[in-house]
Short mmCIF file of C-alpha atoms and ligand atoms in Angstrom, two decimals:
data_model
loop_
_atom_site.label_atom_id
_atom_site.label_comp_id
_atom_site.label_asym_id
_atom_site.label_seq_id
_atom_site.Cartn_x
_atom_site.Cartn_y
_atom_site.Cartn_z
CA MET A 1 113.16 98.99 108.10
CA LYS A 2 113.96 100.08 104.81
CA THR A 3 110.76 100.54 102.44
CA PRO A 4 110.27 97.35 100.57
CA ARG A 5 110.74 96.93 96.52
CA HIS A 6 107.36 98.30 95.44
CA LYS A 7 105.69 99.68 92.50
CA THR A 8 103.21 102.46 92.37
CA LEU A 9 99.49 101.30 92.14
CA ILE A 10 97.88 105.08 92.39
CA THR A 11 100.34 108.28 91.55
CA GLU A 12 100.08 110.90 93.71
CA LYS A 13 98.59 112.99 90.50
CA ARG A 14 95.63 110.71 90.43
CA ILE A 15 95.15 110.73 94.19
CA ARG A 16 95.12 114.58 94.02
CA ARG A 17 92.35 114.70 91.24
CA ARG A 18 90.27 112.11 92.88
CA VAL A 19 90.36 113.62 96.24
CA ALA A 20 89.35 116.93 94.71
CA ASP A 21 86.41 115.29 92.85
CA LEU A 22 85.14 113.84 96.08
CA ALA A 23 85.33 116.95 97.98
CA GLU A 24 83.40 118.52 95.34
CA GLN A 25 80.62 115.62 95.31
CA ILE A 26 80.56 116.36 99.31
CA ASN A 27 80.48 119.92 99.01
CA SER A 28 77.48 119.94 96.93
CA ASP A 29 75.80 116.93 98.95
CA TYR A 30 75.83 118.76 102.00
CA LYS A 31 75.49 122.38 101.01
CA GLY A 32 74.20 124.40 103.72
CA ARG A 33 74.76 121.75 106.35
CA GLU A 34 77.57 121.35 108.78
CA LEU A 35 79.76 118.24 108.81
CA ALA A 36 81.29 116.16 111.56
CA LEU A 37 84.44 114.59 109.91
CA ILE A 38 85.39 111.36 111.71
CA PHE A 39 88.28 109.58 110.57
CA ILE A 40 89.48 106.41 111.60
CA SER A 41 92.96 106.35 112.96
CA ARG A 42 95.70 105.95 111.86
CA GLY A 43 95.39 105.00 108.34
CA ALA A 44 92.87 107.76 107.12
CA PHE A 45 95.24 110.74 108.40
CA VAL A 46 96.82 111.48 105.39
CA PHE A 47 93.55 110.97 103.33
CA THR A 48 91.41 112.95 105.67
CA ALA A 49 93.93 116.27 105.80
CA ASP A 50 93.95 116.53 101.90
CA LEU A 51 89.99 115.94 101.58
CA ALA A 52 89.30 118.19 104.73
CA ARG A 53 91.21 121.13 103.01
CA LYS A 54 89.02 120.73 99.81
CA ILE A 55 85.82 120.97 102.08
CA ARG A 56 83.94 124.32 102.08
CA LEU A 57 81.60 123.73 104.73
CA PRO A 58 81.51 124.21 108.33
CA VAL A 59 83.41 121.11 109.58
CA ARG A 60 84.71 119.85 113.07
CA ILE A 61 87.03 116.99 112.46
CA ASP A 62 87.50 113.97 114.98
CA CYS A 63 88.92 110.48 115.03
CA VAL A 64 88.06 107.02 116.53
CA SER A 65 91.13 104.41 116.44
CA ALA A 66 90.44 101.07 115.18
CA ASN A 67 92.98 98.02 115.02
CA SER A 68 92.42 94.84 113.17
CA TYR A 69 95.93 94.37 111.17
CA ARG A 70 98.83 92.58 113.27
CA GLY A 71 101.76 93.00 110.85
CA LEU A 72 100.70 92.57 107.34
CA LYS A 73 97.50 90.37 108.10
CA SER A 74 94.09 91.06 109.47
CA SER A 75 93.64 89.61 112.95
CA GLY A 76 89.98 89.58 112.45
CA LYS A 77 89.33 91.08 115.78
CA VAL A 78 88.95 94.82 115.78
CA GLU A 79 89.40 96.85 118.68
CA ILE A 80 87.61 100.01 118.75
CA ASP A 81 88.18 103.35 120.74
CA ALA A 82 85.46 105.81 120.04
CA ASN A 83 85.89 108.48 122.66
CA LEU A 84 85.14 111.51 120.45
CA LYS A 85 86.02 115.05 121.78
CA ILE A 86 83.04 116.47 119.73
CA ASP A 87 79.20 115.86 120.11
CA ILE A 88 77.76 114.42 117.12
CA LYS A 89 74.24 114.11 118.32
CA ARG A 90 71.80 115.04 115.73
CA LYS A 91 74.75 116.07 113.39
CA HIS A 92 75.64 115.00 109.95
CA VAL A 93 78.73 112.53 110.19
CA LEU A 94 81.01 111.74 107.69
CA LEU A 95 83.12 108.63 108.53
CA VAL A 96 86.43 108.46 106.53
CA ASP A 97 88.84 105.57 106.22
CA ASP A 98 91.59 104.59 104.23
CA ILE A 99 90.56 101.42 102.77
CA LEU A 100 87.35 99.10 102.72
CA ASP A 101 88.45 95.55 102.86
CA SER A 102 86.28 93.02 104.61
CA GLY A 103 83.97 95.77 105.89
CA ILE A 104 84.25 94.63 109.50
CA THR A 105 86.13 97.85 110.63
CA LEU A 106 83.93 100.19 109.11
CA ASN A 107 80.93 98.24 109.88
CA LYS A 108 81.64 98.18 113.70
CA VAL A 109 82.59 101.82 113.99
CA ILE A 110 79.17 102.77 112.37
CA ARG A 111 77.55 100.60 114.90
CA ARG A 112 79.24 102.16 117.61
CA LEU A 113 78.76 105.84 116.24
CA GLU A 114 74.95 105.24 115.74
CA LYS A 115 74.77 104.97 119.62
CA LEU A 116 75.57 108.74 120.07
CA GLY A 117 72.50 109.70 118.32
CA PRO A 118 73.90 111.41 114.84
CA ALA A 119 71.56 112.72 112.47
CA ASP A 120 73.20 110.49 109.99
CA ILE A 121 76.25 108.66 109.11
CA ARG A 122 77.79 108.36 105.65
CA THR A 123 80.96 106.64 104.58
CA CYS A 124 83.79 107.74 102.55
CA VAL A 125 86.99 105.46 101.81
CA LEU A 126 90.07 106.29 99.51
CA LEU A 127 90.12 102.63 98.48
CA ASP A 128 87.82 99.67 98.08
CA LYS A 129 88.87 95.91 97.83
CA THR A 130 85.28 94.76 96.76
CA SER A 131 86.17 91.31 96.18
CA LYS A 132 87.16 90.87 100.03
CA ARG A 133 83.86 91.87 101.55
CA LYS A 134 82.74 89.80 104.50
CA VAL A 135 79.83 92.13 105.71
CA PRO A 136 77.59 93.57 103.22
CA LEU A 137 78.66 97.17 103.19
CA LYS A 138 79.20 99.93 100.65
CA ALA A 139 80.70 103.16 100.97
CA ASP A 140 78.78 106.29 100.09
CA TYR A 141 81.95 107.71 98.57
CA VAL A 142 84.75 105.90 97.20
CA GLY A 143 88.12 107.07 95.53
CA PHE A 144 89.37 103.94 93.67
CA GLU A 145 88.27 100.11 93.71
CA ILE A 146 91.45 98.21 93.68
CA PRO A 147 92.22 94.59 93.39
CA ASP A 148 93.01 92.12 96.26
CA VAL A 149 96.59 93.33 96.59
CA PHE A 150 98.21 94.28 99.89
CA VAL A 151 98.99 98.16 99.53
CA TYR A 152 100.52 100.77 101.65
CA GLY A 153 101.56 104.58 101.54
CA TYR A 154 99.42 107.52 101.57
CA GLY A 155 98.76 106.92 105.39
CA LEU A 156 98.54 102.98 105.07
CA ASP A 157 101.34 101.03 106.53
CA TYR A 158 103.38 98.18 105.88
CA ASP A 159 104.10 96.95 109.23
CA GLU A 160 103.59 100.49 110.39
CA TYR A 161 106.09 101.83 108.08
CA CYS A 162 105.58 103.57 104.94
CA ARG A 163 102.61 105.69 105.88
CA ASN A 164 104.40 108.70 104.63
CA LEU A 165 104.98 107.54 100.97
CA PRO A 166 102.93 110.33 98.83
CA TYR A 167 101.17 107.53 96.81
CA VAL A 168 99.42 104.13 97.02
CA ALA A 169 102.11 101.36 96.42
CA CYS A 170 102.13 97.66 96.35
CA LEU A 171 104.77 94.67 96.61
CA LYS A 172 106.97 94.23 93.63
CA LYS A 173 106.83 90.27 92.68
P1 IMP B 201 88.48 95.66 107.42
O1 IMP B 201 88.02 95.47 108.68
O2 IMP B 201 88.90 94.15 106.84
O3 IMP B 201 87.68 96.34 106.33
O4 IMP B 201 89.89 96.30 107.18
C1 IMP B 201 89.96 97.38 107.22
C2 IMP B 201 91.13 98.15 107.94
O5 IMP B 201 92.38 97.08 107.80
C3 IMP B 201 91.72 99.35 107.24
O6 IMP B 201 91.49 100.56 108.09
C4 IMP B 201 93.27 99.31 107.00
O7 IMP B 201 93.74 99.96 108.26
C5 IMP B 201 93.44 97.89 107.06
N1 IMP B 201 93.87 97.47 105.81
C6 IMP B 201 93.04 96.37 104.81
N2 IMP B 201 93.82 96.24 103.84
C7 IMP B 201 94.98 96.91 103.95
C8 IMP B 201 96.10 96.89 102.93
O8 IMP B 201 96.01 96.51 101.65
N3 IMP B 201 97.31 97.57 103.28
C9 IMP B 201 97.15 98.18 104.79
N4 IMP B 201 96.05 98.13 105.53
C10 IMP B 201 94.95 97.39 105.11
MG1 MG B 202 92.74 101.58 109.25
#
């Protein structure tokens, strides 16, 4: 598949700056502590790689996989595989996702991780489509609030393609 005609919604430069700001905030909020950085695979892999490299705390990284999108539309049903390799009992968890949309995915993953007895769980998302929320959920760290448009690139997919674009794009009308 060829990359669809698109326009850049958030440039590489803006992403880089914002990710650095978020990491600074996290470094200061968790000062003196250790962090379990859990990302939701696969969409958050690029964001997490960039964020993690700016974090100056003892950090362990693991992932859970969640799938709700089929093609370009959310199926509404979320499948979660939360088989962690690291133990998060009594640990500080920072859950990282690419985008907070209806909130169903993040909410389900939080409920699942809570069963593993962490000290606390905070959430960090690169993008937030606030207008689409179906469950009341606010992320603790948000990169950018965006309008209700389908976006891809920087880890997010367009029907599984385009995750490798270094910026966040949306379709050109
Ligand atoms: P939610 O459960 O509706 O909050 O959906 C969150 C998940 O849907 C994210 O982890 C993304 O993988 C995916 N998603 C939501 N909006 C978009 C989009 O605009 N582009 C690509 N993936 C999206
Ligand atoms: Mg995702």
